[in-house]
mmCIF file of N, CA and C in Angstrom:
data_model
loop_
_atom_site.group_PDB
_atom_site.id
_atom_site.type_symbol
_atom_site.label_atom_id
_atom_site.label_comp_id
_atom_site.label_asym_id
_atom_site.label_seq_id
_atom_site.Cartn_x
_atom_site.Cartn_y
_atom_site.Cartn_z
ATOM 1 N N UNK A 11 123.107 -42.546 30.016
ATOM 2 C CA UNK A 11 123.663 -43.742 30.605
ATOM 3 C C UNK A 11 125.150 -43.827 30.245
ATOM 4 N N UNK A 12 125.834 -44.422 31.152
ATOM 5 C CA UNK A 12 127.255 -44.253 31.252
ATOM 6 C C UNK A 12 128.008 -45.287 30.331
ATOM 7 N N UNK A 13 128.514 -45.584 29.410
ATOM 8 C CA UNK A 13 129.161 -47.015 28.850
ATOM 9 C C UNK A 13 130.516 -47.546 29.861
ATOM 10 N N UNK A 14 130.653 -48.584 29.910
ATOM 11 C CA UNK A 14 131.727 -49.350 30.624
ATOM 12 C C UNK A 14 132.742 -49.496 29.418
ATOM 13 N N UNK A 15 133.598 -48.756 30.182
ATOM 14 C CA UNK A 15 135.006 -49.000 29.349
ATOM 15 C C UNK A 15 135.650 -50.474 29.133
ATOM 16 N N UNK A 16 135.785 -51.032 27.607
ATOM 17 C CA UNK A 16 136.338 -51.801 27.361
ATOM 18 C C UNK A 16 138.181 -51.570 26.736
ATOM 19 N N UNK A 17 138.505 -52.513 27.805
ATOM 20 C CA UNK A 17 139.899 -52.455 27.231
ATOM 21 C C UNK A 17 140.205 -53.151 25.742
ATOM 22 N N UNK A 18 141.076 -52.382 24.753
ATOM 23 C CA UNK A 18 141.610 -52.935 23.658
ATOM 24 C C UNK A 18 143.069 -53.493 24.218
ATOM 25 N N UNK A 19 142.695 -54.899 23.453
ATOM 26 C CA UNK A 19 144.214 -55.401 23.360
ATOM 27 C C UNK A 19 144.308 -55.569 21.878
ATOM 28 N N UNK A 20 146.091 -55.839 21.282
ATOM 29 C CA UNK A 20 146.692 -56.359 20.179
ATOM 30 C C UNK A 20 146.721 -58.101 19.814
ATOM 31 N N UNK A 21 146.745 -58.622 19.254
ATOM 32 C CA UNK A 21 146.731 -60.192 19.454
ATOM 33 C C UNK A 21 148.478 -60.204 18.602
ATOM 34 N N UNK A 22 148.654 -60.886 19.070
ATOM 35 C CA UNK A 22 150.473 -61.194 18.861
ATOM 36 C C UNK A 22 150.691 -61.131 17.907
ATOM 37 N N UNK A 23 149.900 -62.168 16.811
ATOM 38 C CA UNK A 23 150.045 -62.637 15.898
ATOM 39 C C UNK A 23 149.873 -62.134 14.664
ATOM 40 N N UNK A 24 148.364 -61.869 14.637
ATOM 41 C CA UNK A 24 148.150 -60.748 13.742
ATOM 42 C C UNK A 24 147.998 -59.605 14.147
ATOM 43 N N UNK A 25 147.784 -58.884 15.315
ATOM 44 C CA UNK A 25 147.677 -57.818 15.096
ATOM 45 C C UNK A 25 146.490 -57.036 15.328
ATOM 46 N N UNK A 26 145.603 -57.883 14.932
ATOM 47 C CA UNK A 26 144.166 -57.520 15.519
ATOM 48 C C UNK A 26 144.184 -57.091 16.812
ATOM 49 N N UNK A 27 142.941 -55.179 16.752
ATOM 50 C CA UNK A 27 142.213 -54.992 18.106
ATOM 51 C C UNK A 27 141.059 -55.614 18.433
ATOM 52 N N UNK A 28 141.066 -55.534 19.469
ATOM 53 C CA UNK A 28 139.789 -56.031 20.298
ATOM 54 C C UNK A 28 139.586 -56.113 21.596
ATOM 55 N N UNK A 29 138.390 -56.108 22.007
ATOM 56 C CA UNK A 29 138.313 -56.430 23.258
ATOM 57 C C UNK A 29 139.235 -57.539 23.934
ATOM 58 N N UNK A 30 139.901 -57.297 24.783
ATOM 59 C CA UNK A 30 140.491 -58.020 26.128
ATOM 60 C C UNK A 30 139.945 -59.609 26.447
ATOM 61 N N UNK A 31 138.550 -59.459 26.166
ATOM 62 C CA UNK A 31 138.037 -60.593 26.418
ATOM 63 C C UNK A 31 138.284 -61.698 25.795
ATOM 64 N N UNK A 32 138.212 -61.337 24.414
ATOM 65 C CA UNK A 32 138.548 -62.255 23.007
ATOM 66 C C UNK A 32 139.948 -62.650 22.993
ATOM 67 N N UNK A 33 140.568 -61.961 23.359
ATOM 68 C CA UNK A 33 141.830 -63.162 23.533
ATOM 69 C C UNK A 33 142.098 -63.781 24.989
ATOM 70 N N UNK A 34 142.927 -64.441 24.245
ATOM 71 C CA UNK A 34 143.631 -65.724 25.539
ATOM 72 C C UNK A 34 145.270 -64.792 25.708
ATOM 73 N N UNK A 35 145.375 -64.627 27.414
ATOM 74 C CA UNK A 35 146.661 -63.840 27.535
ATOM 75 C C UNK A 35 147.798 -64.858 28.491
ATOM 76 N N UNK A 36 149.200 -65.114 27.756
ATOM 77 C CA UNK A 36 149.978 -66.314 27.950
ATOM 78 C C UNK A 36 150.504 -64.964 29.120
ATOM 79 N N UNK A 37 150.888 -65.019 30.041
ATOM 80 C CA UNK A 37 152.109 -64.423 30.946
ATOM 81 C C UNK A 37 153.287 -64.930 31.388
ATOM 82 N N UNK A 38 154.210 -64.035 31.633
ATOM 83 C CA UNK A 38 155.199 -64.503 32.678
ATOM 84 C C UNK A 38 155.681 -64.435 34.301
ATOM 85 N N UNK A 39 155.015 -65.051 34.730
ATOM 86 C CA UNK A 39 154.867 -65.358 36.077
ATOM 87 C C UNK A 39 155.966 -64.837 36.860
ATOM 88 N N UNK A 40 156.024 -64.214 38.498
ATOM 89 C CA UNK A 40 157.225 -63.729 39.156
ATOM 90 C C UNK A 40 158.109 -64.790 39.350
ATOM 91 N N UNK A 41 157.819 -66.312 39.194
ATOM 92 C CA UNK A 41 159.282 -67.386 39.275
ATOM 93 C C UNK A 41 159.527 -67.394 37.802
ATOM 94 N N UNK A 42 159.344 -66.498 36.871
ATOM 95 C CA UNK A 42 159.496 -66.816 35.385
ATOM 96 C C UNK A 42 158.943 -68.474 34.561
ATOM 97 N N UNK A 43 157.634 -68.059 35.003
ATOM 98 C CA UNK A 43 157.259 -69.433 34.646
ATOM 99 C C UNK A 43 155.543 -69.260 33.514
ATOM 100 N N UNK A 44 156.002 -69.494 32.648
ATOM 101 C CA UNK A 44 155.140 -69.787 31.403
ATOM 102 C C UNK A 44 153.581 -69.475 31.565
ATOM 103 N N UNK A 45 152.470 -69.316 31.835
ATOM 104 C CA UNK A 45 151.714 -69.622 32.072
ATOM 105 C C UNK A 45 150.152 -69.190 31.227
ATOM 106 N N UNK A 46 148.873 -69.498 30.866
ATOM 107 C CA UNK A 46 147.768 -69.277 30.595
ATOM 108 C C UNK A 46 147.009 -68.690 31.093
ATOM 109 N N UNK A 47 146.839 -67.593 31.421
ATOM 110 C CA UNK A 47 145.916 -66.617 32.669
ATOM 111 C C UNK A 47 144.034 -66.345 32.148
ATOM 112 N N UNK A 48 143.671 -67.459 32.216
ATOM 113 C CA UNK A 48 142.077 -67.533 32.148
ATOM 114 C C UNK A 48 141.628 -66.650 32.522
ATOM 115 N N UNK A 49 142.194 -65.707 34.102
ATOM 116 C CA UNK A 49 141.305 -65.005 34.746
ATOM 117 C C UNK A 49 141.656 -63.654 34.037
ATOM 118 N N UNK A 50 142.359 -63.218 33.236
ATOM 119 C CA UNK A 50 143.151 -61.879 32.478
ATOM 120 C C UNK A 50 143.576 -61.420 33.895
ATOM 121 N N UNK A 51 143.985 -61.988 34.944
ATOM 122 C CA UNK A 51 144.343 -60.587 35.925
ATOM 123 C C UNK A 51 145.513 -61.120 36.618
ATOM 124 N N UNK A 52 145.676 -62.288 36.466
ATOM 125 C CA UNK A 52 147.436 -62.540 37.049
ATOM 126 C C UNK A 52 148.270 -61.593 36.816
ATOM 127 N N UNK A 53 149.600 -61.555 38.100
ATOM 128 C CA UNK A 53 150.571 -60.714 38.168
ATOM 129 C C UNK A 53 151.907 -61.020 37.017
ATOM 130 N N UNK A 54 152.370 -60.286 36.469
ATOM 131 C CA UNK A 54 153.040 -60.429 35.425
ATOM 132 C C UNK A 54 153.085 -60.366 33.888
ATOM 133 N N UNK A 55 154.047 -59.956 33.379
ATOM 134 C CA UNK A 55 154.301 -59.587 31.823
ATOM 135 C C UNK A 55 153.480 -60.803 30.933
ATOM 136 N N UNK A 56 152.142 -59.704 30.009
ATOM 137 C CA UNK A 56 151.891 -60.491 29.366
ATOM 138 C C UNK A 56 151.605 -60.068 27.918
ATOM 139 N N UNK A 57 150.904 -60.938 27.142
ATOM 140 C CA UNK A 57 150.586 -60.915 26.016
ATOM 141 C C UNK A 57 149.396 -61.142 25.531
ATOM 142 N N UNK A 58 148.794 -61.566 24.415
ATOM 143 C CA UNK A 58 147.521 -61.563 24.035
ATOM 144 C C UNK A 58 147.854 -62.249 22.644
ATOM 145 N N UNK A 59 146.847 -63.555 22.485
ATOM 146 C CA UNK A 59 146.585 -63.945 20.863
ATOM 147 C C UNK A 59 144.951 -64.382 20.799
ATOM 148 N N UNK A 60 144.910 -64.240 19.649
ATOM 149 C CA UNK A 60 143.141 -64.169 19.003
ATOM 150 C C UNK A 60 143.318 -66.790 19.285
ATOM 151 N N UNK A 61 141.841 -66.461 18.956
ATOM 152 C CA UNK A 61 141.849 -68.474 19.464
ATOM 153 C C UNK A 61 142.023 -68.711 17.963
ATOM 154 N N UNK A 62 142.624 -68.241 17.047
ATOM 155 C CA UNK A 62 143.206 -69.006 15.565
ATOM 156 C C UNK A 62 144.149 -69.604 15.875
ATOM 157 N N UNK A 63 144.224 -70.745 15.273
ATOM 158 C CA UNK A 63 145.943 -71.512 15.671
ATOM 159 C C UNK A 63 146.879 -70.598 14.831
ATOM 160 N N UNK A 64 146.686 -69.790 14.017
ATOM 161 C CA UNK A 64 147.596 -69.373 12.869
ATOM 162 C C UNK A 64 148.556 -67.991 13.552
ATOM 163 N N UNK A 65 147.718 -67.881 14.928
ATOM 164 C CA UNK A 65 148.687 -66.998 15.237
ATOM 165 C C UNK A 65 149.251 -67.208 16.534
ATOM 166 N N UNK A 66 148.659 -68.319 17.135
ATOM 167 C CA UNK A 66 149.748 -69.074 17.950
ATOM 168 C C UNK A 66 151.084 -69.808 17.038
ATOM 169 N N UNK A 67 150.879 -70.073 16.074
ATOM 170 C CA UNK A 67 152.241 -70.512 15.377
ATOM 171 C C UNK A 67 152.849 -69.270 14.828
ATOM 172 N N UNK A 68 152.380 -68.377 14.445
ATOM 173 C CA UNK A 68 153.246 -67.485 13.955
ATOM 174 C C UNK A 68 154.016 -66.612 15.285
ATOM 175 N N UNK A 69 153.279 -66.634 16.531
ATOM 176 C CA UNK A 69 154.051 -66.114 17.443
ATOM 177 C C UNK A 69 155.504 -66.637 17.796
ATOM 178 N N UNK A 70 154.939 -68.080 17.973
ATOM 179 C CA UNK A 70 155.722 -69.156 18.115
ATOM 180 C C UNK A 70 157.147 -69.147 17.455
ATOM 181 N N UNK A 71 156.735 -69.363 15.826
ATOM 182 C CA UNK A 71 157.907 -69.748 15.215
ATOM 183 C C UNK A 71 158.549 -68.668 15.086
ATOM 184 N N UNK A 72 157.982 -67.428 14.580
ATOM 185 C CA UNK A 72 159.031 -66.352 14.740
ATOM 186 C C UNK A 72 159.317 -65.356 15.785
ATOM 187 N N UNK A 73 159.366 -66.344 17.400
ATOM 188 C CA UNK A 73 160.298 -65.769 18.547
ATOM 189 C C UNK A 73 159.242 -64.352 18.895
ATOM 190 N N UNK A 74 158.476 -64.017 18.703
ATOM 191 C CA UNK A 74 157.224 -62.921 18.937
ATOM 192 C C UNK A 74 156.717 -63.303 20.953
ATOM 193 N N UNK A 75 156.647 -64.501 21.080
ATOM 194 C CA UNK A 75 156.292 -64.741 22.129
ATOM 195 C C UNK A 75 157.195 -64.960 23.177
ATOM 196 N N UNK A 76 158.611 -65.354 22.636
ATOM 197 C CA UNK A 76 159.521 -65.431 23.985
ATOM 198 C C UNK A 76 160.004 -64.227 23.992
ATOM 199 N N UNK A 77 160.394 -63.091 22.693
ATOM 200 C CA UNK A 77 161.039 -62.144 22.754
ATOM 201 C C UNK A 77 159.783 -61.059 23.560
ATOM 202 N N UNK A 78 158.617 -60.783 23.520
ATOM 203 C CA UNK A 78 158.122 -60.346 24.406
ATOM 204 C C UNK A 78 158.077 -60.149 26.115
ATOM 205 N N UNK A 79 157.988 -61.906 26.170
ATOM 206 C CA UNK A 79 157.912 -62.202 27.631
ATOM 207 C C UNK A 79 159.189 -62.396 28.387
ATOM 208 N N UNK A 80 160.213 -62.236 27.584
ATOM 209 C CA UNK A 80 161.693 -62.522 27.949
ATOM 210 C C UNK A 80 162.161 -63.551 28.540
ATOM 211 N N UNK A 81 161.805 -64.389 27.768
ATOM 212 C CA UNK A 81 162.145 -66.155 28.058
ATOM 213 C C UNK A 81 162.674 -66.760 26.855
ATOM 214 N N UNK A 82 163.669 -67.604 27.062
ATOM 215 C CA UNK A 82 164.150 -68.552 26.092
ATOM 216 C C UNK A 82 163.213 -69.788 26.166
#
């Protein structure tokens, strides 16, 4: 039997692999606009963090998340 390939993502924050699924991926939209992509498949530059708040703030405060997505 065949296994279904799971994609690994990084989570921003810490660093952690894992499945794709487990994180929440923020993008940057083609009008450069911020956004939460529930469905993982929107068009545009994105990212990945685990659901700890500890690494939504650490993305946050140390510029990890705009310097990625290339937004001020």
């Amino acid at each position: 039997m065949h296994k279904a390939h799971i994609p690994l993502r990084s989570c921003l924050g810490c660093g952690t692999k894992d499945s794709k699924l487990k994180f929440t991926r923020i993008v940057r939209s083609v009008p450069n606009e911020i956004e939460i992509d529930i469905t993982g498949k929107m068009a545009g530059r994105g990212a990945y963090l685990c659901p700890h708040l500890s690494c939504w703030e650490t993305s946050l405060l140390k510029g990890r998340l705009s310097n990625l997505l290339g937004h001020s």
